[in-house]
């Protein structure tokens, strides 16, 4: 992928120094953002010593820049830039400059650009915009704020549709969710993509720096996580720490998707060759109709937390199962013959049931919605006893596990069960890892229970998922250190 470094310095001298220095990193183009300078420089020919193609940009405020002058001033500046050796001029699609530039800019190529910092239109509107911009210039450029998976999907479909015209173009998804369009710009068919000189010097939201983009290359391993909301997740920090430490060109991204966006996500995964993704609350069961095959771990639990894209075939796995096993082993708790209460009946509860039933524990389940718990019992076709909230207090359990998000960051900090159920010597496991000690665990500990948060489970399930996607076993200490750092 061709990389264009955006230079955002406040004056000509600094911009020239940065342009000279960045050449050691072999960018393909540079863009000078003149609108970000304190004042418009008089002499532009100083950039002639930079021999790679240079783009002159004077971005107006309504396109996300800082230029407040008139179209006439802009016209004069662009003519000067062309005469000073700038090979490309960025002209905004809604200005009337295009018609006026004419022969005055000589051989300089025109990039006709459109920016929308609010959102992304549908794919057919994107194609229309690109066609309109291409008709008036050498390179059509469009950039949209990506607010959802559907927006991302529109960008990919728009690029796919426009590619057939054979015109040069650049399409960018701005914001955190748009990172995929920058990383996979070559797959989208872009002539080049914009990068920052270094982290912190981004010219637009979501722009990555040149070192990161060079490291990722043209065909990086892309993985990520879907769920909704995703504000609580620290999984990107764990996986990206391992990609970095093992020098594997790869990136773990977030794909927040509502249930009706899962199909869009699946199309993106297939179209862009995304290697796989984790699935978290509330989609561990919702995702099942979208996978082509279920591995034995997914069949055993009836829930999928990891999807592998194996050359276009989607395989569902459940690495939470491994996470539960590791948690019990690390805490020295042998499930055989134990009376275990599971609170919740979603994906995490299913992983716990599968492990515990396999190990010969007596399992009880209580859930807010009884029908969901009934479906869980039916699926396991084994001796799971369903309890009502009122029944719980009358019983004694050796192990209690919270498999609901109650107490998790961003969710209500209430408890579904009475604290009287905790007792001395019990093993109490909260699958939540953020915060590291929930109110549920705090009270259990005060009552003498041995406690465990979901951190060990999180790291173990992440290690297994990384291995499924890359074939590489990640060093445990790296993921654990990243998780602990994220939670402090
Ligand atoms: P899920 O499949 O969506 O299931 C959520 C469960 O929580 C359901 O039983 C649901 O009950 C219950 N629930 C949700 N909101 C509730 C509320 N306000 N009051 C009472 N019950 C509520 O989610 P999941 O994937 O199993 O995740 C559940 C929890 O486990 C999350 O906190 C997640 O972070 C944690 N987890 C941790 C790890 C780890 O590695 N540490 C792995 C997996 C999950 P209804 O049926 O009534 O909706």
Short mmCIF file of C-alpha atoms and ligand atoms in Angstrom, two decimals:
data_model
loop_
_atom_site.label_atom_id
_atom_site.label_comp_id
_atom_site.label_asym_id
_atom_site.label_seq_id
_atom_site.Cartn_x
_atom_site.Cartn_y
_atom_site.Cartn_z
CA UNK A 1 0.00 0.00 0.00
CA UNK A 2 1.25 3.45 -0.86
CA UNK A 3 1.52 5.63 2.24
CA UNK A 4 1.11 9.38 2.26
CA UNK A 5 2.47 11.07 5.39
CA UNK A 6 0.43 14.08 6.52
CA UNK A 7 2.64 16.82 7.88
CA UNK A 8 0.84 18.99 10.39
CA UNK A 9 3.51 21.44 11.59
CA UNK A 10 2.61 25.02 12.45
CA UNK A 11 5.22 26.70 10.26
CA UNK A 12 7.10 26.17 7.02
CA UNK A 13 10.53 25.62 8.62
CA UNK A 14 9.31 22.83 10.92
CA UNK A 15 7.30 21.25 8.11
CA UNK A 16 10.40 21.15 5.92
CA UNK A 17 12.48 19.54 8.70
CA UNK A 18 9.81 16.89 9.29
CA UNK A 19 9.50 16.27 5.53
CA UNK A 20 13.27 15.78 5.22
CA UNK A 21 13.44 13.44 8.23
CA UNK A 22 10.46 11.33 7.27
CA UNK A 23 12.12 10.37 3.99
CA UNK A 24 14.25 7.89 5.99
CA UNK A 25 11.02 5.94 6.56
CA UNK A 26 10.37 5.73 2.81
CA UNK A 27 6.84 7.10 2.49
CA UNK A 28 5.42 7.16 -1.05
CA UNK A 29 3.95 10.66 -0.83
CA UNK A 30 3.78 13.54 1.63
CA UNK A 31 0.92 15.92 2.26
CA UNK A 32 1.61 19.36 3.68
CA UNK A 33 -1.38 20.61 5.64
CA UNK A 34 -0.87 24.34 5.02
CA UNK A 35 -4.18 25.13 6.73
CA UNK A 36 -2.66 24.02 10.05
CA UNK A 37 0.17 26.58 9.81
CA UNK A 38 -0.07 29.76 11.89
CA UNK A 39 0.07 31.79 8.67
CA UNK A 40 0.23 30.90 4.99
CA UNK A 41 3.90 30.75 3.91
CA UNK A 42 5.08 32.91 1.02
CA UNK A 43 7.80 30.61 -0.34
CA UNK A 44 6.71 27.12 -1.29
CA UNK A 45 9.59 26.21 -3.58
CA UNK A 46 11.68 25.16 -0.56
CA UNK A 47 9.87 21.83 -0.81
CA UNK A 48 11.42 21.15 -4.21
CA UNK A 49 14.24 19.26 -2.46
CA UNK A 50 11.65 16.64 -1.40
CA UNK A 51 11.63 14.45 -4.44
CA UNK A 52 8.66 12.20 -3.67
CA UNK A 53 5.19 13.42 -4.79
CA UNK A 54 3.86 16.20 -2.59
CA UNK A 55 0.23 17.11 -1.95
CA UNK A 56 -0.67 20.71 -1.08
CA UNK A 57 -3.73 20.84 1.16
CA UNK A 58 -5.54 23.90 2.46
CA UNK A 59 -8.43 22.28 4.27
CA UNK A 60 -11.43 24.48 5.08
CA UNK A 61 -13.05 24.44 8.50
CA UNK A 62 -16.20 22.69 7.26
CA UNK A 63 -14.02 19.89 5.90
CA UNK A 64 -12.23 19.47 9.22
CA UNK A 65 -9.37 21.92 8.56
CA UNK A 66 -8.40 25.38 9.77
CA UNK A 67 -8.35 27.50 6.61
CA UNK A 68 -10.69 30.45 7.02
CA UNK A 69 -9.76 32.48 3.90
CA UNK A 70 -11.71 33.04 0.71
CA UNK A 71 -11.86 30.82 -2.38
CA UNK A 72 -9.79 33.43 -4.25
CA UNK A 73 -7.00 33.21 -1.68
CA UNK A 74 -7.13 29.46 -1.95
CA UNK A 75 -6.99 29.64 -5.75
CA UNK A 76 -3.91 31.86 -5.68
CA UNK A 77 -2.23 29.58 -3.13
CA UNK A 78 -2.89 26.43 -5.13
CA UNK A 79 -1.54 27.97 -8.33
CA UNK A 80 1.57 28.98 -6.41
CA UNK A 81 1.90 25.45 -4.99
CA UNK A 82 1.67 23.94 -8.49
CA UNK A 83 4.29 26.36 -9.80
CA UNK A 84 6.52 25.54 -6.80
CA UNK A 85 6.66 21.86 -7.68
CA UNK A 86 3.71 20.36 -5.78
CA UNK A 87 2.60 17.43 -7.91
CA UNK A 88 -0.86 17.10 -6.33
CA UNK A 89 -3.39 19.66 -5.12
CA UNK A 90 -6.23 18.75 -2.78
CA UNK A 91 -9.38 20.66 -3.74
CA UNK A 92 -12.63 20.27 -1.85
CA UNK A 93 -15.55 19.03 -3.91
CA UNK A 94 -17.95 21.80 -2.85
CA UNK A 95 -15.62 24.72 -3.64
CA UNK A 96 -15.86 26.51 -6.99
CA UNK A 97 -12.10 26.29 -7.47
CA UNK A 98 -12.16 23.32 -9.76
CA UNK A 99 -13.60 25.29 -12.67
CA UNK A 100 -11.14 28.16 -12.13
CA UNK A 101 -7.87 26.19 -11.86
CA UNK A 102 -7.66 25.36 -15.57
CA UNK A 103 -4.21 25.44 -17.15
CA UNK A 104 -2.81 27.60 -14.35
CA UNK A 105 -1.75 24.51 -12.40
CA UNK A 106 0.16 22.94 -15.29
CA UNK A 107 0.77 19.23 -14.82
CA UNK A 108 -0.26 19.12 -11.16
CA UNK A 109 -2.87 16.46 -10.51
CA UNK A 110 -6.06 17.29 -8.68
CA UNK A 111 -7.48 15.32 -5.75
CA UNK A 112 -11.16 16.18 -5.41
CA UNK A 113 -12.09 15.50 -1.78
CA UNK A 114 -15.29 15.24 0.24
CA UNK A 115 -15.38 14.89 4.05
CA UNK A 116 -18.26 14.07 6.35
CA UNK A 117 -17.41 14.22 10.04
CA UNK A 118 -20.90 13.17 11.13
CA UNK A 119 -21.48 9.86 9.44
CA UNK A 120 -21.33 7.62 6.40
CA UNK A 121 -23.94 7.49 3.63
CA UNK A 122 -25.06 4.20 2.07
CA UNK A 123 -22.91 2.43 -0.52
CA UNK A 124 -24.77 3.77 -3.56
CA UNK A 125 -24.43 7.38 -2.31
CA UNK A 126 -20.71 6.76 -1.74
CA UNK A 127 -20.33 5.51 -5.32
CA UNK A 128 -22.23 8.57 -6.60
CA UNK A 129 -19.90 10.90 -4.68
CA UNK A 130 -16.80 9.11 -5.95
CA UNK A 131 -18.09 9.22 -9.53
CA UNK A 132 -18.81 12.94 -9.20
CA UNK A 133 -15.38 13.67 -7.70
CA UNK A 134 -13.61 11.47 -10.27
CA UNK A 135 -15.30 13.31 -13.13
CA UNK A 136 -13.68 16.56 -11.98
CA UNK A 137 -10.23 15.38 -10.97
CA UNK A 138 -7.42 12.83 -11.26
CA UNK A 139 -8.02 11.20 -7.87
CA UNK A 140 -11.42 11.04 -6.16
CA UNK A 141 -11.22 11.17 -2.38
CA UNK A 142 -13.99 10.64 0.18
CA UNK A 143 -13.70 10.41 3.97
CA UNK A 144 -16.55 9.59 6.35
CA UNK A 145 -16.94 9.30 10.09
CA UNK A 146 -17.65 5.63 10.85
CA UNK A 147 -20.17 5.24 13.67
CA UNK A 148 -21.24 1.64 13.19
CA UNK A 149 -20.46 -1.66 11.52
CA UNK A 150 -23.12 -0.77 8.96
CA UNK A 151 -21.13 2.38 8.05
CA UNK A 152 -18.01 0.28 7.65
CA UNK A 153 -19.90 -2.13 5.47
CA UNK A 154 -21.16 0.77 3.28
CA UNK A 155 -17.57 1.96 2.77
CA UNK A 156 -16.38 -1.51 1.75
CA UNK A 157 -19.33 -1.96 -0.63
CA UNK A 158 -18.88 1.57 -2.00
CA UNK A 159 -15.19 0.96 -2.70
CA UNK A 160 -15.98 -2.40 -4.28
CA UNK A 161 -18.58 -0.80 -6.56
CA UNK A 162 -16.42 2.17 -7.60
CA UNK A 163 -13.26 0.09 -8.18
CA UNK A 164 -14.82 -1.23 -11.39
CA UNK A 165 -14.67 2.24 -12.99
CA UNK A 166 -10.85 1.99 -13.03
CA UNK A 167 -10.47 5.55 -11.68
CA UNK A 168 -7.92 6.32 -8.99
CA UNK A 169 -9.52 6.90 -5.60
CA UNK A 170 -8.96 7.13 -1.86
CA UNK A 171 -11.69 6.14 0.58
CA UNK A 172 -11.27 6.62 4.30
CA UNK A 173 -13.33 5.68 7.33
CA UNK A 174 -12.58 8.16 10.12
CA UNK A 175 -12.68 7.46 13.84
CA UNK A 176 -11.67 4.33 15.79
CA UNK A 177 -14.05 2.09 13.86
CA UNK A 178 -12.68 3.35 10.56
CA UNK A 179 -9.15 2.04 11.31
CA UNK A 180 -9.89 -1.06 9.24
CA UNK A 181 -10.31 1.05 6.08
CA UNK A 182 -6.87 2.57 6.62
CA UNK A 183 -5.14 -0.72 7.46
CA UNK A 184 -6.75 -2.56 4.56
CA UNK A 185 -6.70 0.38 2.12
CA UNK A 186 -4.96 -1.70 -0.56
CA UNK A 187 -7.66 -4.39 -0.36
CA UNK A 188 -10.24 -1.65 -0.85
CA UNK A 189 -8.42 -0.57 -4.00
CA UNK A 190 -7.19 2.83 -2.72
CA UNK A 191 -4.42 4.63 -4.64
CA UNK A 192 -2.81 5.41 -1.27
CA UNK A 193 -3.76 6.07 2.33
CA UNK A 194 -2.82 8.82 4.75
CA UNK A 195 -0.63 8.20 7.81
CA UNK A 196 0.70 10.33 10.66
CA UNK A 197 4.39 11.16 11.16
CA UNK A 198 4.12 9.64 14.65
CA UNK A 199 1.42 8.87 17.24
CA UNK A 200 -0.11 12.12 18.48
CA UNK A 201 0.40 13.92 15.16
CA UNK A 202 -2.70 12.59 13.42
CA UNK A 203 -4.20 14.87 10.78
CA UNK A 204 -7.61 13.20 11.06
CA UNK A 205 -9.39 11.03 13.65
CA UNK A 206 -8.28 7.39 13.55
CA UNK A 207 -5.18 7.96 11.41
CA UNK A 208 -2.36 5.50 12.18
CA UNK A 209 1.32 6.42 12.19
CA UNK A 210 3.78 5.44 9.46
CA UNK A 211 5.74 2.95 11.61
CA UNK A 212 2.58 1.07 12.56
CA UNK A 213 1.34 0.97 8.98
CA UNK A 214 4.74 -0.14 7.63
CA UNK A 215 4.85 -2.87 10.28
CA UNK A 216 1.34 -4.07 9.38
CA UNK A 217 2.12 -4.20 5.66
CA UNK A 218 -0.40 -5.10 2.98
CA UNK A 219 -1.76 -8.33 4.40
CA UNK A 220 -1.83 -8.16 8.19
CA UNK A 221 -3.66 -10.62 10.45
CA UNK A 222 -6.83 -8.80 11.44
CA UNK A 223 -8.78 -10.08 14.42
CA UNK A 224 -11.12 -8.38 16.86
CA UNK A 225 -14.12 -8.59 19.08
CA UNK A 226 -17.84 -8.08 18.57
CA UNK A 227 -20.54 -7.50 21.17
CA UNK A 228 -22.64 -4.56 22.31
CA UNK A 229 -21.65 -2.42 24.09
CA UNK A 230 -17.89 -3.00 24.01
CA UNK A 231 -16.75 -0.21 26.31
CA UNK A 232 -15.73 -2.70 29.03
CA UNK A 233 -13.45 -4.87 26.93
CA UNK A 234 -9.69 -4.94 27.45
CA UNK A 235 -9.17 -7.76 24.93
CA UNK A 236 -7.57 -5.45 22.28
CA UNK A 237 -4.79 -4.61 24.77
CA UNK A 238 -4.05 -8.30 25.41
CA UNK A 239 -3.95 -9.36 21.77
CA UNK A 240 -2.14 -6.28 20.45
CA UNK A 241 0.54 -6.69 23.15
CA UNK A 242 1.23 -10.20 21.81
CA UNK A 243 1.21 -9.10 18.15
CA UNK A 244 3.80 -6.48 19.09
CA UNK A 245 5.94 -8.71 21.31
CA UNK A 246 6.08 -11.54 18.78
CA UNK A 247 6.48 -9.11 15.87
CA UNK A 248 3.52 -10.62 14.05
CA UNK A 249 2.00 -8.03 11.68
CA UNK A 250 -1.48 -8.01 13.11
CA UNK A 251 -4.12 -5.91 14.80
CA UNK A 252 -7.03 -6.74 17.10
CA UNK A 253 -9.88 -4.26 16.59
CA UNK A 254 -13.30 -3.65 18.10
CA UNK A 255 -16.39 -4.34 16.01
CA UNK A 256 -19.32 -3.13 18.15
CA UNK A 257 -22.42 -4.59 16.52
CA UNK A 258 -26.09 -4.72 17.45
CA UNK A 259 -27.86 -7.98 16.66
CA UNK A 260 -29.20 -6.67 13.35
CA UNK A 261 -25.65 -5.74 12.28
CA UNK A 262 -24.15 -9.23 12.70
CA UNK A 263 -24.84 -10.05 9.07
CA UNK A 264 -22.94 -6.89 7.99
CA UNK A 265 -20.05 -7.92 10.21
CA UNK A 266 -19.96 -11.43 8.72
CA UNK A 267 -19.88 -9.95 5.20
CA UNK A 268 -16.98 -7.70 6.22
CA UNK A 269 -15.09 -10.64 7.69
CA UNK A 270 -15.47 -12.65 4.48
CA UNK A 271 -14.94 -9.73 2.04
CA UNK A 272 -11.83 -8.39 3.79
CA UNK A 273 -10.36 -11.72 4.85
CA UNK A 274 -10.51 -10.85 8.57
CA UNK A 275 -8.85 -13.84 10.28
CA UNK A 276 -11.41 -14.14 13.06
CA UNK A 277 -13.09 -12.46 15.98
CA UNK A 278 -14.15 -12.95 19.56
CA UNK A 279 -17.79 -12.73 20.53
CA UNK A 280 -18.93 -11.27 23.81
CA UNK A 281 -22.13 -10.25 25.54
CA UNK A 282 -24.84 -10.44 24.16
CA UNK A 283 -23.98 -12.37 20.97
CA UNK A 284 -22.45 -15.71 22.01
CA UNK A 285 -25.62 -17.52 21.00
CA UNK A 286 -26.83 -14.98 18.40
CA UNK A 287 -23.72 -15.64 16.29
CA UNK A 288 -24.35 -19.37 15.90
CA UNK A 289 -26.63 -19.13 12.80
CA UNK A 290 -23.85 -17.23 11.02
CA UNK A 291 -21.05 -19.79 11.43
CA UNK A 292 -20.62 -22.65 8.94
CA UNK A 293 -19.17 -25.18 11.36
CA UNK A 294 -19.03 -25.67 15.11
CA UNK A 295 -15.92 -27.08 16.76
CA UNK A 296 -16.48 -29.60 19.60
CA UNK A 297 -16.00 -26.87 22.26
CA UNK A 298 -18.83 -24.81 20.71
CA UNK A 299 -21.07 -27.89 20.35
CA UNK A 300 -20.42 -28.85 23.95
CA UNK A 301 -21.45 -25.43 25.26
CA UNK A 302 -24.01 -24.24 22.72
CA UNK A 303 -22.22 -20.87 22.63
CA UNK A 304 -19.48 -19.36 20.47
CA UNK A 305 -16.91 -16.86 21.74
CA UNK A 306 -14.33 -17.27 18.97
CA UNK A 307 -14.83 -17.41 15.21
CA UNK A 308 -12.10 -18.47 12.80
CA UNK A 309 -12.31 -17.50 9.13
CA UNK A 310 -10.70 -20.53 7.50
CA UNK A 311 -10.43 -19.53 3.84
CA UNK A 312 -14.01 -18.26 3.77
CA UNK A 313 -15.50 -20.96 6.03
CA UNK A 314 -16.44 -19.64 9.45
CA UNK A 315 -15.74 -22.03 12.32
CA UNK A 316 -17.17 -21.37 15.79
CA UNK A 317 -15.18 -22.25 18.92
CA UNK A 318 -15.72 -21.77 22.63
CA UNK A 319 -12.46 -20.87 24.36
CA UNK A 320 -14.35 -19.74 27.50
CA UNK A 321 -14.57 -23.45 28.27
CA UNK A 322 -10.78 -23.57 28.51
CA UNK A 323 -10.87 -20.36 30.58
CA UNK A 324 -13.21 -21.97 33.13
CA UNK A 325 -11.03 -25.09 33.31
CA UNK A 326 -7.91 -23.00 33.96
CA UNK A 327 -9.71 -21.03 36.69
CA UNK A 328 -10.70 -24.17 38.58
CA UNK A 329 -7.24 -25.71 38.17
CA UNK A 330 -5.37 -22.57 39.28
CA UNK A 331 -7.55 -22.30 42.37
CA UNK A 332 -7.07 -25.99 43.15
CA UNK A 333 -10.82 -26.66 43.10
CA UNK A 334 -11.82 -30.17 42.01
CA UNK A 335 -15.42 -30.03 40.72
CA UNK A 336 -16.27 -33.73 41.15
CA UNK A 337 -19.21 -34.16 43.51
CA UNK A 338 -19.45 -30.42 44.31
CA UNK A 339 -22.80 -28.57 44.57
CA UNK A 340 -22.40 -25.60 42.19
CA UNK A 341 -24.74 -22.65 41.73
CA UNK A 342 -24.48 -20.78 38.43
CA UNK A 343 -26.13 -17.37 38.28
CA UNK A 344 -27.05 -16.56 34.68
CA UNK A 345 -27.89 -18.64 31.64
CA UNK A 346 -25.98 -16.98 28.79
CA UNK A 347 -22.71 -17.82 27.07
CA UNK A 348 -20.49 -17.74 30.17
CA UNK A 349 -22.99 -19.88 32.10
CA UNK A 350 -22.97 -22.42 29.29
CA UNK A 351 -19.17 -22.68 29.39
CA UNK A 352 -19.31 -23.24 33.16
CA UNK A 353 -22.08 -25.87 32.83
CA UNK A 354 -20.20 -27.74 30.12
CA UNK A 355 -16.99 -27.92 32.17
CA UNK A 356 -18.65 -28.75 35.48
CA UNK A 357 -21.01 -31.41 34.15
CA UNK A 358 -18.10 -33.03 32.36
CA UNK A 359 -16.18 -33.13 35.65
CA UNK A 360 -19.04 -34.64 37.61
CA UNK A 361 -20.33 -31.65 39.59
CA UNK A 362 -24.00 -31.20 40.59
CA UNK A 363 -25.08 -28.02 38.79
CA UNK A 364 -27.87 -25.61 39.73
CA UNK A 365 -28.84 -22.62 37.59
CA UNK A 366 -30.76 -19.48 38.48
CA UNK A 367 -31.53 -16.78 35.92
CA UNK A 368 -33.55 -13.58 35.63
CA UNK A 369 -35.43 -15.03 32.65
CA UNK A 370 -36.56 -18.55 33.46
CA UNK A 371 -37.25 -19.49 29.80
CA UNK A 372 -33.61 -18.91 28.87
CA UNK A 373 -32.46 -21.12 31.72
CA UNK A 374 -34.98 -23.78 30.61
CA UNK A 375 -33.48 -23.65 27.11
CA UNK A 376 -30.01 -24.14 28.60
CA UNK A 377 -31.16 -27.19 30.61
CA UNK A 378 -32.84 -28.63 27.51
CA UNK A 379 -29.71 -28.17 25.39
CA UNK A 380 -27.44 -29.91 27.89
CA UNK A 381 -29.83 -32.85 28.27
CA UNK A 382 -28.19 -33.51 31.63
CA UNK A 383 -29.06 -33.17 35.29
CA UNK A 384 -29.08 -29.40 35.77
CA UNK A 385 -31.54 -28.22 38.39
CA UNK A 386 -33.31 -24.93 37.80
CA UNK A 387 -33.86 -22.86 40.92
CA UNK A 388 -35.94 -19.79 41.76
CA UNK A 389 -34.32 -16.91 43.63
CA UNK A 390 -36.30 -17.80 46.76
CA UNK A 391 -35.09 -21.40 46.74
CA UNK A 392 -31.41 -20.43 46.75
CA UNK A 393 -31.32 -19.20 50.32
CA UNK A 394 -32.54 -22.55 51.58
CA UNK A 395 -29.58 -24.40 50.08
CA UNK A 396 -25.85 -24.69 50.64
CA UNK A 397 -23.43 -24.60 47.71
CA UNK A 398 -19.73 -25.52 47.54
CA UNK A 399 -19.19 -23.24 44.55
CA UNK A 400 -21.06 -20.11 43.36
CA UNK A 401 -20.38 -18.52 39.97
CA UNK A 402 -21.67 -15.20 38.68
CA UNK A 403 -22.26 -15.35 34.93
CA UNK A 404 -24.24 -12.12 34.62
CA UNK A 405 -22.81 -8.66 33.86
CA UNK A 406 -24.20 -7.25 37.13
CA UNK A 407 -21.30 -5.45 38.81
CA UNK A 408 -19.31 -5.08 35.60
CA UNK A 409 -18.00 -1.65 34.55
CA UNK A 410 -20.80 0.12 32.70
CA UNK A 411 -23.54 -2.17 34.10
CA UNK A 412 -25.70 -1.82 37.26
CA UNK A 413 -23.82 -2.68 40.45
CA UNK A 414 -26.71 -4.62 41.96
CA UNK A 415 -26.80 -8.25 43.08
CA UNK A 416 -29.30 -10.80 41.87
CA UNK A 417 -28.90 -13.05 44.93
CA UNK A 418 -28.93 -12.52 48.67
CA UNK A 419 -25.50 -12.25 50.32
CA UNK A 420 -26.57 -14.91 52.85
CA UNK A 421 -25.70 -17.57 50.29
CA UNK A 422 -21.97 -17.00 50.82
CA UNK A 423 -20.17 -19.02 53.47
CA UNK A 424 -16.77 -19.99 54.86
CA UNK A 425 -14.60 -22.15 52.59
CA UNK A 426 -16.83 -21.83 49.53
CA UNK A 427 -15.25 -21.16 46.13
CA UNK A 428 -16.87 -18.02 44.67
CA UNK A 429 -16.00 -17.17 41.08
CA UNK A 430 -17.14 -14.00 39.32
CA UNK A 431 -16.62 -14.24 35.57
CA UNK A 432 -16.38 -10.43 35.50
CA UNK A 433 -12.80 -9.09 35.32
CA UNK A 434 -13.46 -5.35 35.20
CA UNK A 435 -13.44 -4.25 38.02
CA UNK A 436 -11.01 -6.88 39.36
CA UNK A 437 -13.02 -7.21 42.58
CA UNK A 438 -16.77 -6.82 42.23
CA UNK A 439 -19.14 -6.20 45.13
CA UNK A 440 -20.17 -9.87 44.69
CA UNK A 441 -16.58 -11.00 45.39
CA UNK A 442 -16.00 -8.46 48.15
CA UNK A 443 -18.98 -9.71 50.15
CA UNK A 444 -18.11 -13.36 49.49
CA UNK A 445 -14.54 -12.76 50.71
CA UNK A 446 -15.79 -11.03 53.84
CA UNK A 447 -17.86 -14.13 54.56
CA UNK A 448 -14.80 -16.36 54.32
CA UNK A 449 -15.07 -17.65 50.77
CA UNK A 450 -12.11 -18.31 48.48
CA UNK A 451 -12.61 -15.93 45.58
CA UNK A 452 -11.56 -15.62 41.96
CA UNK A 453 -12.26 -12.89 39.44
CA UNK A 454 -12.69 -13.53 35.73
CA UNK A 455 -9.16 -12.30 34.93
CA UNK A 456 -7.56 -15.76 34.72
CA UNK A 457 -10.45 -16.92 32.53
CA UNK A 458 -10.12 -13.86 30.31
CA UNK A 459 -6.42 -14.39 29.73
CA UNK A 460 -6.78 -18.15 29.17
CA UNK A 461 -9.62 -17.77 26.65
CA UNK A 462 -7.65 -15.04 24.85
CA UNK A 463 -4.53 -17.23 24.65
CA UNK A 464 -6.53 -20.07 23.13
CA UNK A 465 -8.24 -17.73 20.62
CA UNK A 466 -4.89 -16.24 19.56
CA UNK A 467 -3.59 -19.75 18.98
CA UNK A 468 -6.65 -20.68 16.87
CA UNK A 469 -6.20 -17.63 14.65
CA UNK A 470 -2.42 -17.61 14.25
CA UNK A 471 -1.18 -21.10 15.14
CA UNK A 472 1.15 -19.41 17.66
CA UNK A 473 0.88 -19.97 21.42
CA UNK A 474 1.21 -16.52 23.02
CA UNK A 475 3.46 -16.10 26.06
CA UNK A 476 1.16 -16.14 29.12
CA UNK A 477 3.12 -13.41 30.94
CA UNK A 478 2.64 -10.92 28.10
CA UNK A 479 -1.14 -11.23 28.00
CA UNK A 480 -1.42 -11.29 31.81
CA UNK A 481 0.81 -8.20 32.19
CA UNK A 482 -1.23 -6.33 29.55
CA UNK A 483 -4.47 -7.28 31.34
CA UNK A 484 -3.18 -6.25 34.76
CA UNK A 485 -1.87 -2.95 33.43
CA UNK A 486 -5.21 -2.21 31.78
CA UNK A 487 -7.05 -2.79 35.04
CA UNK A 488 -4.85 -0.64 37.29
P1 LIG B 1 -24.90 -13.32 27.74
O1 LIG B 1 -24.77 -14.54 26.94
O2 LIG B 1 -25.55 -12.15 27.13
O3 LIG B 1 -25.72 -13.67 29.08
C1 LIG B 1 -25.95 -12.69 30.04
C2 LIG B 1 -26.59 -13.31 31.27
O4 LIG B 1 -26.68 -12.30 32.25
C3 LIG B 1 -28.00 -13.82 31.04
O5 LIG B 1 -28.24 -14.90 31.91
C4 LIG B 1 -28.83 -12.61 31.44
O6 LIG B 1 -30.12 -12.94 31.92
C5 LIG B 1 -28.05 -12.08 32.59
N1 LIG B 1 -28.28 -10.66 32.76
C6 LIG B 1 -27.93 -9.67 31.90
N2 LIG B 1 -28.30 -8.48 32.40
C7 LIG B 1 -28.90 -8.72 33.58
C8 LIG B 1 -29.51 -7.90 34.56
N3 LIG B 1 -29.56 -6.58 34.41
N4 LIG B 1 -30.04 -8.49 35.65
C9 LIG B 1 -30.00 -9.82 35.79
N5 LIG B 1 -29.44 -10.67 34.89
C10 LIG B 1 -28.89 -10.10 33.81
O7 LIG B 1 -23.49 -12.83 28.30
P2 LIG B 1 -22.20 -13.70 28.63
O8 LIG B 1 -21.33 -13.67 27.46
O9 LIG B 1 -22.63 -14.98 29.25
O10 LIG B 1 -21.51 -12.77 29.72
C11 LIG B 1 -21.98 -12.71 31.05
C12 LIG B 1 -20.90 -12.17 31.96
O11 LIG B 1 -19.80 -13.06 31.97
C13 LIG B 1 -20.34 -10.83 31.53
O12 LIG B 1 -20.15 -10.05 32.66
C14 LIG B 1 -19.02 -11.15 30.91
O13 LIG B 1 -18.08 -10.12 31.04
C15 LIG B 1 -18.60 -12.34 31.73
N6 LIG B 1 -17.67 -13.18 30.97
C16 LIG B 1 -16.36 -13.17 31.32
C17 LIG B 1 -15.45 -13.93 30.63
C18 LIG B 1 -14.02 -13.94 31.03
O14 LIG B 1 -13.19 -14.36 30.24
N7 LIG B 1 -13.71 -13.52 32.21
C19 LIG B 1 -15.87 -14.70 29.55
C20 LIG B 1 -17.22 -14.71 29.23
C21 LIG B 1 -18.10 -13.92 29.93
P3 LIG B 1 -31.41 -12.94 30.95
O15 LIG B 1 -31.42 -14.31 30.34
O16 LIG B 1 -32.51 -12.68 31.88
O17 LIG B 1 -31.19 -11.85 29.93
#
